[in-house]
JSON list of C-alpha atoms in Angstrom, two decimals:
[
{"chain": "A", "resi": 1, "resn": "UNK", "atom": "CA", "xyz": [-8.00, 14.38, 13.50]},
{"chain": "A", "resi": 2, "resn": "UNK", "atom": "CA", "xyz": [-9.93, 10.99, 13.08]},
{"chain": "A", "resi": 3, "resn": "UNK", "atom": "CA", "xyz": [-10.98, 9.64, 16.18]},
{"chain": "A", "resi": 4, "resn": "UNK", "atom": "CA", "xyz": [-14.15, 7.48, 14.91]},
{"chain": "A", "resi": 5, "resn": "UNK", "atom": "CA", "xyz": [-14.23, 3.64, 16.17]},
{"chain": "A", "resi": 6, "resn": "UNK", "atom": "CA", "xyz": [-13.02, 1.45, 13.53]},
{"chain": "A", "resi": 7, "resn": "UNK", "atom": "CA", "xyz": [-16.42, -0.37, 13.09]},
{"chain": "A", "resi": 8, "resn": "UNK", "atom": "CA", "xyz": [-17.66, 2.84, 11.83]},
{"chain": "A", "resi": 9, "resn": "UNK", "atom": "CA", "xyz": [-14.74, 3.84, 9.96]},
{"chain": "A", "resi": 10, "resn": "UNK", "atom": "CA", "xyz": [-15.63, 2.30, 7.07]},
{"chain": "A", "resi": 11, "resn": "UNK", "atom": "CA", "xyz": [-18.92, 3.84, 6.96]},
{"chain": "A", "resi": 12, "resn": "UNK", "atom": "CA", "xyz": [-17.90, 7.50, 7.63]},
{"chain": "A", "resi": 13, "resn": "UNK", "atom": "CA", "xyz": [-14.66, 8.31, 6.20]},
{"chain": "A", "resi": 14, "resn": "UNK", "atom": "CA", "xyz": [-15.75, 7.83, 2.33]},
{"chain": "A", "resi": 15, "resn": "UNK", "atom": "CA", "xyz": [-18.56, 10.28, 3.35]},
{"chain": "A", "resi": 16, "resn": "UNK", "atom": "CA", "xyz": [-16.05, 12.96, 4.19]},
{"chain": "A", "resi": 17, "resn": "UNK", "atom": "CA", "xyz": [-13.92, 14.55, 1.51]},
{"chain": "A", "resi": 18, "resn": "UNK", "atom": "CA", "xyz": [-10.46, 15.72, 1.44]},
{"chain": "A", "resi": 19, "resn": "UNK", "atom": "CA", "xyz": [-8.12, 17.81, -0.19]},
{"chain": "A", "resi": 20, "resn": "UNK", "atom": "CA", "xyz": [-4.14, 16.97, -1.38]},
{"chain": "A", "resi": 21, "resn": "UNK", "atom": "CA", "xyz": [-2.93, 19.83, 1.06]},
{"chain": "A", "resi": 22, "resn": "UNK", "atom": "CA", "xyz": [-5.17, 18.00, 4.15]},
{"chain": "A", "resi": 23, "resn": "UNK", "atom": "CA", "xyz": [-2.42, 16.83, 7.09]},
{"chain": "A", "resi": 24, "resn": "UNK", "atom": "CA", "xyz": [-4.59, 13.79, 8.85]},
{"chain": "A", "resi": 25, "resn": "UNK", "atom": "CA", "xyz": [-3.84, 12.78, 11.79]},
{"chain": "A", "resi": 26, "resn": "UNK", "atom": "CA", "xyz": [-5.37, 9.11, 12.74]},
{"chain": "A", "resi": 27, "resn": "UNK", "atom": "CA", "xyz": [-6.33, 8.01, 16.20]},
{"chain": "A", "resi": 28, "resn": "UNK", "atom": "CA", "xyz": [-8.11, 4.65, 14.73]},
{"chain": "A", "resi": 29, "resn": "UNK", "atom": "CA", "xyz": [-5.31, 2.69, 16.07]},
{"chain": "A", "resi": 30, "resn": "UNK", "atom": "CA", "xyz": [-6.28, -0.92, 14.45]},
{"chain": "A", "resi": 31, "resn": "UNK", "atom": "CA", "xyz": [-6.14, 0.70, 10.56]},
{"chain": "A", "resi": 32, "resn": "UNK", "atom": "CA", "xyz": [-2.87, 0.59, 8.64]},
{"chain": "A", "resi": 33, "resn": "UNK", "atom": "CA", "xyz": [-1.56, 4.03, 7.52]},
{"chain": "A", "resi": 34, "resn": "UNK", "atom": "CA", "xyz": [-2.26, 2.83, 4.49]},
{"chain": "A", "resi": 35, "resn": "UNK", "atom": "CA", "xyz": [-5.77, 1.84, 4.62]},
{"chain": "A", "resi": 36, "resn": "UNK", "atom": "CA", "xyz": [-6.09, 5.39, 6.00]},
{"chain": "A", "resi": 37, "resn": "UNK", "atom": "CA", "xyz": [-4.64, 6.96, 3.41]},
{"chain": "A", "resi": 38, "resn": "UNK", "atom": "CA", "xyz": [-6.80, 4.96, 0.72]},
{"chain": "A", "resi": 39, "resn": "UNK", "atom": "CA", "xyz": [-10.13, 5.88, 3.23]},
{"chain": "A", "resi": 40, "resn": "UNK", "atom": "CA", "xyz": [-9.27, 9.34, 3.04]},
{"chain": "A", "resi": 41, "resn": "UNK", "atom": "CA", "xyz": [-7.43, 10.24, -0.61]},
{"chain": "A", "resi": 42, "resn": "UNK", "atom": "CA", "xyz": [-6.05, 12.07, -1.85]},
{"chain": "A", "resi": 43, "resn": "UNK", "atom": "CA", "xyz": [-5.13, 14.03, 1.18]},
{"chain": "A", "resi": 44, "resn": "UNK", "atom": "CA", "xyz": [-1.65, 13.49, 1.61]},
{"chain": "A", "resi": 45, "resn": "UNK", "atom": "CA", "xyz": [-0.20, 13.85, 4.52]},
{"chain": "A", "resi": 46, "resn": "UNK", "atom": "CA", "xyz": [-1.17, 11.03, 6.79]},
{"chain": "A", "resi": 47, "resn": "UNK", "atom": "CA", "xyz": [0.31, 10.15, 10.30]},
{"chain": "A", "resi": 48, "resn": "UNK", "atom": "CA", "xyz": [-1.08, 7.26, 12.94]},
{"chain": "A", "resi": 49, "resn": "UNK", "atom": "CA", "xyz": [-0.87, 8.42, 16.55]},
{"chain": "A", "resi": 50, "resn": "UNK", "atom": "CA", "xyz": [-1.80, 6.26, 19.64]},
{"chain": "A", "resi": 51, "resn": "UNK", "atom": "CA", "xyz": [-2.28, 8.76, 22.46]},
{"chain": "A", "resi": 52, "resn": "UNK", "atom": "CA", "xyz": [-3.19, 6.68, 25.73]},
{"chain": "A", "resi": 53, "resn": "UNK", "atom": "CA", "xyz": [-5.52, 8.15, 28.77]},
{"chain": "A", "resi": 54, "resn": "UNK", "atom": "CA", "xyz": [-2.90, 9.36, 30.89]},
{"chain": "A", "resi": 55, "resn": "UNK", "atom": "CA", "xyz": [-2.02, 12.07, 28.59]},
{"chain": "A", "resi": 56, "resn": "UNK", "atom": "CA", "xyz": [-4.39, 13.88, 30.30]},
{"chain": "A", "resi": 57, "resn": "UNK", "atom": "CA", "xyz": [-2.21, 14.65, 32.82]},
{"chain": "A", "resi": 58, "resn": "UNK", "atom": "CA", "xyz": [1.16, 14.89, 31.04]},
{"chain": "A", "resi": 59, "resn": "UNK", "atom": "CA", "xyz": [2.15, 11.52, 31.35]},
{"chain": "A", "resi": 60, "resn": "UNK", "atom": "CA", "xyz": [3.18, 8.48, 29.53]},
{"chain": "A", "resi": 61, "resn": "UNK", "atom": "CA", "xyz": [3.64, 8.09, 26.11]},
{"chain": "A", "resi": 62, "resn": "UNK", "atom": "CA", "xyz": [2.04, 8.85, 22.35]},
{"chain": "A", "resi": 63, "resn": "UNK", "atom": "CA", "xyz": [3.23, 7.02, 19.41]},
{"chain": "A", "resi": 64, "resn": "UNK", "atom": "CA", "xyz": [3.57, 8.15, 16.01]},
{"chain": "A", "resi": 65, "resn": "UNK", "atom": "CA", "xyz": [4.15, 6.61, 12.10]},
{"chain": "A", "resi": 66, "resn": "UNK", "atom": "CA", "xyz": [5.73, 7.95, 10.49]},
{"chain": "A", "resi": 67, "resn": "UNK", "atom": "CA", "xyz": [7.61, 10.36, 11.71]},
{"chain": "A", "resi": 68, "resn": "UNK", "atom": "CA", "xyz": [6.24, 14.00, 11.81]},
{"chain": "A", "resi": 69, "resn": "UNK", "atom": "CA", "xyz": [7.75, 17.12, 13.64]},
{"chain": "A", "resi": 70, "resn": "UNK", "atom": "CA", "xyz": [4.30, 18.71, 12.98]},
{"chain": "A", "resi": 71, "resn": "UNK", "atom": "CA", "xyz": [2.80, 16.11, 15.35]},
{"chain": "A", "resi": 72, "resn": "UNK", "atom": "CA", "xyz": [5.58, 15.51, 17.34]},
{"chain": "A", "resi": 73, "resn": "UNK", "atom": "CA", "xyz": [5.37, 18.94, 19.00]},
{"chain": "A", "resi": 74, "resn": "UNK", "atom": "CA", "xyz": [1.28, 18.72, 19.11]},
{"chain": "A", "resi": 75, "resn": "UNK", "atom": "CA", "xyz": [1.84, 15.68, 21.38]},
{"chain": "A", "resi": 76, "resn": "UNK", "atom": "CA", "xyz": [4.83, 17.01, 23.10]},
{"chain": "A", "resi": 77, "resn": "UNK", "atom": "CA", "xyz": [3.08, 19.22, 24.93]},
{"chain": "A", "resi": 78, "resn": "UNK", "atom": "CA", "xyz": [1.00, 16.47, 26.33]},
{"chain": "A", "resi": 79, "resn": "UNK", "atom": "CA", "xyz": [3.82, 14.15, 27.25]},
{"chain": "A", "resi": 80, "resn": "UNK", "atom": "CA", "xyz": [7.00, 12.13, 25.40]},
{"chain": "A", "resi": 81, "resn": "UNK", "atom": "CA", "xyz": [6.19, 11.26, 21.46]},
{"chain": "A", "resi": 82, "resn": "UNK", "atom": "CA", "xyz": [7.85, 7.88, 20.31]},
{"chain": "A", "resi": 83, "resn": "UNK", "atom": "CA", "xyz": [8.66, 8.23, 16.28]},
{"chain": "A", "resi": 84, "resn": "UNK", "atom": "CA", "xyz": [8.23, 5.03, 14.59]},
{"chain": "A", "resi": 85, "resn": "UNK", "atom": "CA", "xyz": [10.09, 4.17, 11.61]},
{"chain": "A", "resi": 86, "resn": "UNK", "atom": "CA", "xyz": [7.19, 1.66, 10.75]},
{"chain": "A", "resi": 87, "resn": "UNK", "atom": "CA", "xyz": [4.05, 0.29, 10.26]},
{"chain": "A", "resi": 88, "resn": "UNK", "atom": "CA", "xyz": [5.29, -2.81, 11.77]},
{"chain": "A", "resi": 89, "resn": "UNK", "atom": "CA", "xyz": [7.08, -1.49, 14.82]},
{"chain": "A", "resi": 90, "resn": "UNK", "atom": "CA", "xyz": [3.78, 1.05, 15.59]},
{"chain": "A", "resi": 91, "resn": "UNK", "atom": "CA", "xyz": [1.95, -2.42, 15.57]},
{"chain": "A", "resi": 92, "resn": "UNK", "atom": "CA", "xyz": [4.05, -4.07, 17.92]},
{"chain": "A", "resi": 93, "resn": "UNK", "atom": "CA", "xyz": [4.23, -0.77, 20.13]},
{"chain": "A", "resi": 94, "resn": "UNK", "atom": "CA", "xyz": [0.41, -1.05, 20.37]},
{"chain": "A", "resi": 95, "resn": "UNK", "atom": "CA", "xyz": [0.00, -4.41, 21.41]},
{"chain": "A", "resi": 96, "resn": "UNK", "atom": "CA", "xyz": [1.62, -3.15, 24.84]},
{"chain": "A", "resi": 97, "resn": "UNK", "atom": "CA", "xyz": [-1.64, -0.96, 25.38]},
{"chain": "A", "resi": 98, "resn": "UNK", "atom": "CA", "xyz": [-3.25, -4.73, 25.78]},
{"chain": "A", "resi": 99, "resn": "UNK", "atom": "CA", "xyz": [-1.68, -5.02, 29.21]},
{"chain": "A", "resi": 100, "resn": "UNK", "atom": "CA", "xyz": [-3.05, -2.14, 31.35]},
{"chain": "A", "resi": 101, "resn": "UNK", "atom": "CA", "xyz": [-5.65, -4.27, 32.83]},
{"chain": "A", "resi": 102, "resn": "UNK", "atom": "CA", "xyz": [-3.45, -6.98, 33.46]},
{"chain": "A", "resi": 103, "resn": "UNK", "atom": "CA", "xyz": [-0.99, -4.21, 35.76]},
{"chain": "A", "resi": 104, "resn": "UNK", "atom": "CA", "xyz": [-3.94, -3.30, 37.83]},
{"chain": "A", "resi": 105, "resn": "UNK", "atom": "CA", "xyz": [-5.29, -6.90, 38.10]},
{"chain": "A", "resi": 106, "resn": "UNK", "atom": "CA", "xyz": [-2.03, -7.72, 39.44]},
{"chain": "A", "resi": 107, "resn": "UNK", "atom": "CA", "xyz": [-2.11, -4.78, 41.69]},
{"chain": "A", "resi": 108, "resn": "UNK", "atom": "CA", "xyz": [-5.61, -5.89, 43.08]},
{"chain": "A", "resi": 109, "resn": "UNK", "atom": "CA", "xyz": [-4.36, -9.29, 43.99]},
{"chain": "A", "resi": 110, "resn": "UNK", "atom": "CA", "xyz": [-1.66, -7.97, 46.09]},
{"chain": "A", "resi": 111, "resn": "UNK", "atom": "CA", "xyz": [-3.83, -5.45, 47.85]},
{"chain": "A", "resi": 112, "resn": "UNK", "atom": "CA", "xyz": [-7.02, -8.42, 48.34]},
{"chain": "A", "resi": 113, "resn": "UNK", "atom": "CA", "xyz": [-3.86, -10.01, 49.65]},
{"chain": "A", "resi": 114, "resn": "UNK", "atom": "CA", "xyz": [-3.04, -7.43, 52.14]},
{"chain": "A", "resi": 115, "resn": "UNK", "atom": "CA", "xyz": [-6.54, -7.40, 52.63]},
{"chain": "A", "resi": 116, "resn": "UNK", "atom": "CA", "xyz": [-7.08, -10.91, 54.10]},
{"chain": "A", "resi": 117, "resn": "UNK", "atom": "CA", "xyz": [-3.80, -10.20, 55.89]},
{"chain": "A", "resi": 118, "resn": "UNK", "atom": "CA", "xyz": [-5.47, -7.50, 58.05]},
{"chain": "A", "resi": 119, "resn": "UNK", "atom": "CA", "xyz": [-4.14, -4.35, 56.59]},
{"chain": "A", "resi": 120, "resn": "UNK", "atom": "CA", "xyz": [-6.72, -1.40, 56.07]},
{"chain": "A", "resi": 121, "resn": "UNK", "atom": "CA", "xyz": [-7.85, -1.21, 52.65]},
{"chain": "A", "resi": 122, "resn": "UNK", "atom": "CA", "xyz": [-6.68, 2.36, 52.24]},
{"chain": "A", "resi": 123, "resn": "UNK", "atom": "CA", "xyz": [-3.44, 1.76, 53.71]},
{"chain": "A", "resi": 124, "resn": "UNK", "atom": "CA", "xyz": [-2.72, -1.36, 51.18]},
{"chain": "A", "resi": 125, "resn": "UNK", "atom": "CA", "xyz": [-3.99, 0.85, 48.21]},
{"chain": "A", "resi": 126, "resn": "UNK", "atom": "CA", "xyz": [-1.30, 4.00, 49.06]},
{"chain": "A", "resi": 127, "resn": "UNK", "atom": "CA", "xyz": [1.42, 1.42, 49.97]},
{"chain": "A", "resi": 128, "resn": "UNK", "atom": "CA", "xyz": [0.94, -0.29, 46.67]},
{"chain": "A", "resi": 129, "resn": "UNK", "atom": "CA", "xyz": [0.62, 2.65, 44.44]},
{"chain": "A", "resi": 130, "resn": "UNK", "atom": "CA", "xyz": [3.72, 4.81, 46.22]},
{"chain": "A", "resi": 131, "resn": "UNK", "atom": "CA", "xyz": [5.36, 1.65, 45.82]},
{"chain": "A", "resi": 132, "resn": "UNK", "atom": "CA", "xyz": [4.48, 1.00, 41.88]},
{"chain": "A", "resi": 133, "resn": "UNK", "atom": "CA", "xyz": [4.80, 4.63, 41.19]},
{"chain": "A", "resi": 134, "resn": "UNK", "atom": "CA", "xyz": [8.88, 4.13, 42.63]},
{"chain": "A", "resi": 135, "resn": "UNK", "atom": "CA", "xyz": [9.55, 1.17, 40.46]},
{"chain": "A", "resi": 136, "resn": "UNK", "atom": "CA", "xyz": [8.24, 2.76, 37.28]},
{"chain": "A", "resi": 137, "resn": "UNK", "atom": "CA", "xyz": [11.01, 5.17, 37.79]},
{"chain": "A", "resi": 138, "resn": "UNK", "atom": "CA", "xyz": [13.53, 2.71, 37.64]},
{"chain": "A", "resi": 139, "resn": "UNK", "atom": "CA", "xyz": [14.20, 2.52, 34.22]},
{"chain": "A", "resi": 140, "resn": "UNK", "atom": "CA", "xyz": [14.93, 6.57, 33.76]},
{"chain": "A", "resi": 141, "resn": "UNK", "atom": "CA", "xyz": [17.11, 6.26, 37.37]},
{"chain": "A", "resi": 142, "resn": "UNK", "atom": "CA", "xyz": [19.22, 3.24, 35.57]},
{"chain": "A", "resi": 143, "resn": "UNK", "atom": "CA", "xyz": [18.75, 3.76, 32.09]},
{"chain": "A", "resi": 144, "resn": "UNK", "atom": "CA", "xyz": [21.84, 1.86, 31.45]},
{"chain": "A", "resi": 145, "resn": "UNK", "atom": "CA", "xyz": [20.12, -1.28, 32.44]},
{"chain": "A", "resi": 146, "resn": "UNK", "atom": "CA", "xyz": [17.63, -3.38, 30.22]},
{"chain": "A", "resi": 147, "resn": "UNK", "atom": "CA", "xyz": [14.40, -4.83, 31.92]},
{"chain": "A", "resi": 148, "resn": "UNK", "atom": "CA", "xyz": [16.07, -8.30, 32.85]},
{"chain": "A", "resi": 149, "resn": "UNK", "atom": "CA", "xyz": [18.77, -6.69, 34.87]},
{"chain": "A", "resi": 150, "resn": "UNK", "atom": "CA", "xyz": [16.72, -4.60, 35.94]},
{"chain": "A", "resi": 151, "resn": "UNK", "atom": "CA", "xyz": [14.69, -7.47, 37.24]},
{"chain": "A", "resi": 152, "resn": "UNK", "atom": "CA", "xyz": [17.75, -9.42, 38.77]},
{"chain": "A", "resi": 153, "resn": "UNK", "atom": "CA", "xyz": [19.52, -6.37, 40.77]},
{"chain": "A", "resi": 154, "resn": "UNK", "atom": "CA", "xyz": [15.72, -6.29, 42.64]},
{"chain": "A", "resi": 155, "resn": "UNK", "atom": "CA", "xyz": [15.84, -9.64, 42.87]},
{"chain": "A", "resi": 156, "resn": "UNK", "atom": "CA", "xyz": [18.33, -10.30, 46.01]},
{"chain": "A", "resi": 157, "resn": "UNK", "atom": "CA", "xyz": [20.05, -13.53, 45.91]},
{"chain": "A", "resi": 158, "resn": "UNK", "atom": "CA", "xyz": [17.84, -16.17, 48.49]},
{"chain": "A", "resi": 159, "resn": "UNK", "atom": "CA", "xyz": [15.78, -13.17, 48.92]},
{"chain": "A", "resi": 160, "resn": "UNK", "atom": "CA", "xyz": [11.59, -12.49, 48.65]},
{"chain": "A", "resi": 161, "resn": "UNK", "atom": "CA", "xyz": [11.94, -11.29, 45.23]},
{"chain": "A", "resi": 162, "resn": "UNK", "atom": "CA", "xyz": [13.93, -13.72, 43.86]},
{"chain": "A", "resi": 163, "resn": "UNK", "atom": "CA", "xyz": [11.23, -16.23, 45.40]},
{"chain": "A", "resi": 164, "resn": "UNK", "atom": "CA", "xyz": [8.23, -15.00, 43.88]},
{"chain": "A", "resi": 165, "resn": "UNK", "atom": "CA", "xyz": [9.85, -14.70, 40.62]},
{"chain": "A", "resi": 166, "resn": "UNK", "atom": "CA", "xyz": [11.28, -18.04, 40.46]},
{"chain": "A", "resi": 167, "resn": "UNK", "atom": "CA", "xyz": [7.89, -18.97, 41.26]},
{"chain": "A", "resi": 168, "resn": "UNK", "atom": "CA", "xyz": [5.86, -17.24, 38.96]},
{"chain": "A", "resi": 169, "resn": "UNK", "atom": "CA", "xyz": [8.58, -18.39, 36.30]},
{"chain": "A", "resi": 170, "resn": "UNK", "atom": "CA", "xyz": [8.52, -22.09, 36.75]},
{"chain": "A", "resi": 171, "resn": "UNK", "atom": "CA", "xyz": [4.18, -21.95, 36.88]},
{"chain": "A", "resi": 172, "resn": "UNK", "atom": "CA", "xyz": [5.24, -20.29, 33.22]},
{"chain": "A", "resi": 173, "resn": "UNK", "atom": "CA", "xyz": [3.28, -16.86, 33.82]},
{"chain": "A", "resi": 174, "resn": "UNK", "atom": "CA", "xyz": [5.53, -15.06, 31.73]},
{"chain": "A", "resi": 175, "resn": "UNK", "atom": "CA", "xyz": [5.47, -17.41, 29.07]},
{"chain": "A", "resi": 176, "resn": "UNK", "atom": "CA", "xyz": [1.61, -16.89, 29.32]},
{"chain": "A", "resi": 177, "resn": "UNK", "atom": "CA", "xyz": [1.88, -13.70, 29.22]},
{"chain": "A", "resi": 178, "resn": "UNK", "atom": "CA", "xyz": [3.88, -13.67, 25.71]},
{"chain": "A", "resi": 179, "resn": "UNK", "atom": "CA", "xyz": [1.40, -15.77, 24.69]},
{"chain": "A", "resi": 180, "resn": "UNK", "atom": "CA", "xyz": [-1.21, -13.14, 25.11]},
{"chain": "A", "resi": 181, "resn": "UNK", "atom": "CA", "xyz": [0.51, -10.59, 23.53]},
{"chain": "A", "resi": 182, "resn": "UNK", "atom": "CA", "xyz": [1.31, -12.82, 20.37]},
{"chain": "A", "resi": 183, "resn": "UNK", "atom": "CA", "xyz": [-2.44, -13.57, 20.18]},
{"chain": "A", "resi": 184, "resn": "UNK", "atom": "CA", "xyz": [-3.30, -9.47, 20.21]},
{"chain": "A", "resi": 185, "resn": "UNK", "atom": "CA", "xyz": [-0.38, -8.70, 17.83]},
{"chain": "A", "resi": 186, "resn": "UNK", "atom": "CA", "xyz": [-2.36, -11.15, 15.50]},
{"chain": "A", "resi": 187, "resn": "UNK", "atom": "CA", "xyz": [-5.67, -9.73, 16.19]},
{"chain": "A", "resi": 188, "resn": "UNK", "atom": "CA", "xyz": [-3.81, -6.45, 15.41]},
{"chain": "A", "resi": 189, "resn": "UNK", "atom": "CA", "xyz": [-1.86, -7.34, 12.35]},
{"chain": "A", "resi": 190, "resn": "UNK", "atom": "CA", "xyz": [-4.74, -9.22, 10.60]},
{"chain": "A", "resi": 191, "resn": "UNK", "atom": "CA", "xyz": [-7.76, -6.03, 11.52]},
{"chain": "A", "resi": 192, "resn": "UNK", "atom": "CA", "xyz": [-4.98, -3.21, 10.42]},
{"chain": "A", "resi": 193, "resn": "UNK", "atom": "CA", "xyz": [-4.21, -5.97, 6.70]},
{"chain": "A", "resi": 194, "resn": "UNK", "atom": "CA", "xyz": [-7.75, -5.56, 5.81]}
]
């Protein structure tokens, strides 16, 4: 398992040697499988894995490239395992990870919001997580349904939702926001070409 920053990776993987029959598994998410596999030849079997924090207690999800049943079941038992079919789509996958902040940034405006409007700060932190914890359930309860649909049957016609998202939408927040991620997938693609 590597798990050393990538500013050091450089430094201590030549220092380490491997054999042919070595199976490497890489947690240095911003190398390229194959600048891994040059940094640690000639093992060779080599497979990228981003596990995230909340693994720790058995959920989200771990990504893989390429595709290994070996480390499939090691991060089964941790949570679900998401086979990649490339070094591209593990990229693109990652970039995602860029956004947890932004979630609970978001979350901590509506509860300073609840705040000013009088409601206990405990009671605005346990609405807003019970409530967040419901809606990240809706995908697997309609799993029929993409995210836009998803975003229009909670939207009621004249109703709240629909008038925060029209608003957020014309101040182009989710334009922004694809912005952002463009800007890390080039941060990402450009660190994992080099």
């Amino acid at each position: 398992m590597l798990a050393v920053r990538p500013q050091d990776a450089h430094q201590v993987l030549p220092e380490l040697k491997f054999r042919r029959d070595h199976h490497l598994i890489s947690l240095i998410a911003t190398f390229s499988h194959e600048e891994i596999a040059g940094l640690t030849a000639p093992a060779s079997r080599v497979t990228k894995a981003l596990p995230m924090p909340m693994i720790a207690r058995r959920l989200g999800a771990t990504i893989i490239y390429p595709p290994d049943p070996d480390v499939t079941a090691l991060f089964g038992g941790l949570g679900k395992v998401i086979e990649v079919e490339s070094s591209s789509e593990f990229d693109a996958l990652s970039v995602v990870t860029a956004t947890y902040a932004t979630y609970f940034k978001y979350l901590d405006t509506i509860h300073r919001w609840l705040k000013a409007h009088d409601v206990p700060d405990t009671k605005g932190r346990d609405y807003i997580a019970a409530l967040f914890t419901a809606l990240g359930h809706a995908p697997e309860t309609a799993p029929e349904a993409d995210f836009t649909h998803l975003a229009q049957d909670y939207a009621t016609r004249g109703g709240i939702n629909e008038q925060v998202l029209k608003e957020l939408t014309a101040r182009n927040v989710f334009d922004a926001l694809a912005e952002s991620l463009d800007g890390v997938h080039r941060r990402i693609s450009a660190v994992g070409a080099t």
